[in-house]
CSV table of C-alpha atoms in Angstrom, one decimal:
chain,number,residue,atom,x,y,z
A,1,MET,CA,-26.4,-129.0,-91.5
A,2,PHE,CA,-27.8,-127.8,-88.3
A,3,ALA,CA,-26.5,-126.0,-85.1
A,4,ILE,CA,-27.5,-125.8,-81.4
A,5,VAL,CA,-27.8,-122.1,-80.5
A,6,GLU,CA,-28.6,-120.1,-77.4
A,7,ILE,CA,-31.3,-117.6,-78.0
A,8,ALA,CA,-32.5,-115.5,-75.2
A,9,GLY,CA,-31.4,-117.9,-72.5
A,10,LEU,CA,-32.8,-121.1,-74.1
A,11,GLN,CA,-31.2,-123.6,-76.5
A,12,TYR,CA,-32.6,-124.4,-79.9
A,13,LYS,CA,-31.6,-126.8,-82.6
A,14,VAL,CA,-31.8,-124.8,-85.9
A,15,GLU,CA,-31.6,-125.5,-89.6
A,16,GLN,CA,-31.6,-123.3,-92.8
A,17,ASP,CA,-35.1,-122.0,-93.5
A,18,GLN,CA,-36.6,-123.2,-90.2
A,19,LYS,CA,-39.2,-121.0,-88.6
A,20,LEU,CA,-39.5,-121.0,-84.8
A,21,PHE,CA,-41.0,-119.1,-81.8
A,22,VAL,CA,-38.5,-117.7,-79.3
A,23,ASN,CA,-38.9,-115.4,-76.2
A,24,ARG,CA,-39.5,-111.8,-77.3
A,25,LEU,CA,-36.6,-110.2,-79.0
A,26,LYS,CA,-35.8,-106.7,-79.7
A,27,GLY,CA,-36.3,-105.4,-83.1
A,28,ASP,CA,-38.9,-104.6,-85.6
A,29,LYS,CA,-41.0,-106.8,-87.9
A,30,GLY,CA,-38.8,-107.6,-91.0
A,31,GLY,CA,-35.5,-106.8,-89.0
A,32,LYS,CA,-32.4,-108.9,-89.1
A,33,VAL,CA,-30.8,-110.5,-86.1
A,34,SER,CA,-27.8,-112.7,-85.6
A,35,PHE,CA,-26.7,-115.0,-82.8
A,36,ASP,CA,-23.1,-115.9,-82.0
A,37,LYS,CA,-23.4,-118.1,-79.0
A,38,ILE,CA,-23.3,-121.5,-80.9
A,39,LEU,CA,-22.9,-124.5,-78.8
A,40,LEU,CA,-22.6,-127.2,-81.3
A,41,THR,CA,-22.5,-127.4,-85.1
A,42,VAL,CA,-22.9,-130.4,-87.5
A,43,ASN,CA,-21.7,-129.8,-91.1
A,44,GLY,CA,-20.3,-133.2,-92.1
A,45,ALA,CA,-18.3,-133.2,-88.9
A,46,ILE,CA,-19.4,-132.4,-85.3
A,47,THR,CA,-18.0,-129.4,-83.7
A,48,VAL,CA,-18.7,-128.9,-79.9
A,49,GLY,CA,-17.9,-125.6,-78.4
A,50,ALA,CA,-16.3,-125.2,-75.0
A,51,PRO,CA,-18.5,-123.2,-74.2
A,52,ALA,CA,-19.2,-121.8,-77.7
A,53,VAL,CA,-17.9,-122.5,-81.2
A,54,SER,CA,-16.0,-119.3,-82.4
A,55,GLY,CA,-16.4,-118.0,-85.9
A,56,ILE,CA,-19.8,-119.3,-86.6
A,57,THR,CA,-23.1,-117.1,-86.7
A,58,VAL,CA,-26.6,-117.9,-87.3
A,59,GLU,CA,-28.6,-115.2,-89.2
A,60,ALA,CA,-32.3,-114.8,-88.7
A,61,GLU,CA,-35.2,-112.6,-89.9
A,62,ILE,CA,-38.0,-111.4,-87.5
A,63,LEU,CA,-41.2,-112.5,-89.0
A,64,ASP,CA,-43.7,-111.2,-86.3
A,65,HIS,CA,-44.2,-110.5,-82.6
A,66,VAL,CA,-47.0,-112.5,-81.2
A,67,LYS,CA,-48.5,-113.7,-77.9
A,68,ALA,CA,-48.8,-117.5,-76.9
A,69,ASP,CA,-51.9,-119.3,-75.9
A,70,LYS,CA,-53.4,-118.1,-72.5
A,71,VAL,CA,-52.3,-120.3,-69.5
A,72,ILE,CA,-54.7,-120.3,-66.6
A,73,VAL,CA,-53.2,-120.5,-63.1
A,74,PHE,CA,-55.9,-121.5,-60.6
A,75,LYS,CA,-55.2,-121.9,-56.9
A,76,LYS,CA,-57.6,-123.1,-54.3
A,77,LYS,CA,-57.6,-124.2,-50.5
A,78,ARG,CA,-60.4,-126.7,-49.8
A,79,ARG,CA,-62.9,-125.6,-47.1
A,80,LYS,CA,-61.3,-122.1,-46.7
A,81,GLY,CA,-63.1,-120.2,-49.3
A,82,TYR,CA,-59.8,-119.3,-51.0
A,83,GLU,CA,-59.9,-119.3,-54.7
A,84,VAL,CA,-57.5,-117.2,-57.0
A,85,LYS,CA,-57.7,-117.4,-60.9
A,86,ASN,CA,-55.0,-115.7,-63.0
A,87,GLY,CA,-54.0,-115.9,-66.7
A,88,HIS,CA,-50.8,-115.5,-68.5
A,89,ARG,CA,-49.9,-114.9,-72.1
A,90,GLN,CA,-46.2,-115.3,-73.1
A,91,SER,CA,-44.8,-112.6,-75.5
A,92,LEU,CA,-43.0,-114.5,-78.4
A,93,THR,CA,-41.2,-113.5,-81.5
A,94,GLN,CA,-41.4,-115.8,-84.6
A,95,ILE,CA,-38.0,-115.9,-86.5
A,96,LYS,CA,-36.9,-117.5,-89.7
A,97,ILE,CA,-33.3,-118.7,-89.8
A,98,THR,CA,-31.8,-117.3,-93.0
A,99,GLY,CA,-28.4,-119.0,-92.7
A,100,ILE,CA,-25.6,-120.4,-90.7
A,101,THR,CA,-22.3,-118.8,-91.7
A,102,GLY,CA,-18.6,-119.1,-90.9
A,103,PHE,CA,-18.0,-122.7,-91.8
A,104,ASP,CA,-15.6,-121.7,-94.7
A,105,ALA,CA,-13.2,-119.8,-92.3
A,106,LYS,CA,-13.4,-122.9,-90.0
A,107,LYS,CA,-12.1,-125.3,-92.8
A,108,ALA,CA,-9.2,-123.0,-93.5
A,109,GLU,CA,-8.0,-123.1,-89.9
A,110,LYS,CA,-7.6,-126.9,-89.6
A,111,PRO,CA,-6.0,-127.7,-86.4
A,112,ALA,CA,-3.0,-129.8,-86.2
A,113,LYS,CA,-3.6,-133.5,-85.8
A,114,LYS,CA,-3.4,-134.6,-82.3
A,115,THR,CA,-1.3,-137.9,-81.4
A,116,THR,CA,-1.8,-140.1,-78.6
A,117,LYS,CA,0.9,-141.6,-76.3
A,118,LYS,CA,0.3,-145.0,-77.7
A,119,ALA,CA,0.9,-143.8,-81.3
A,120,ASP,CA,4.1,-141.9,-80.1
A,121,ALA,CA,5.4,-145.2,-78.5
A,122,GLU,CA,4.8,-147.2,-81.6
A,123,SER,CA,6.4,-144.7,-83.9
A,124,ALA,CA,9.5,-144.6,-81.7
A,125,GLU,CA,10.0,-148.3,-81.9
């Protein structure tokens, strides 16, 4: 069972008990967060949202706030004496997915079976 979820503007494929780094989230270390913008779920059957799947939430726990490795930005123009060196460290939050909930309610609301025009024509004959 997994889900594609949008966290802080980026899409991640998440599973139960998975640890991942995302852009900095509000909240303290050890706090709980939930995400409700689920784009796709797979639990035996594939459910694609348009734009999001309703009734499904992803629960996560904040493990730590960290900084990523430094990225060096170096600019130079030849023969002009122009050199600029800058560094950047992205602020990240490490989270652990504790659960994907809401599948039970989804099973209770089974939609009516859709029929096609071809199936309707064959049953009329």
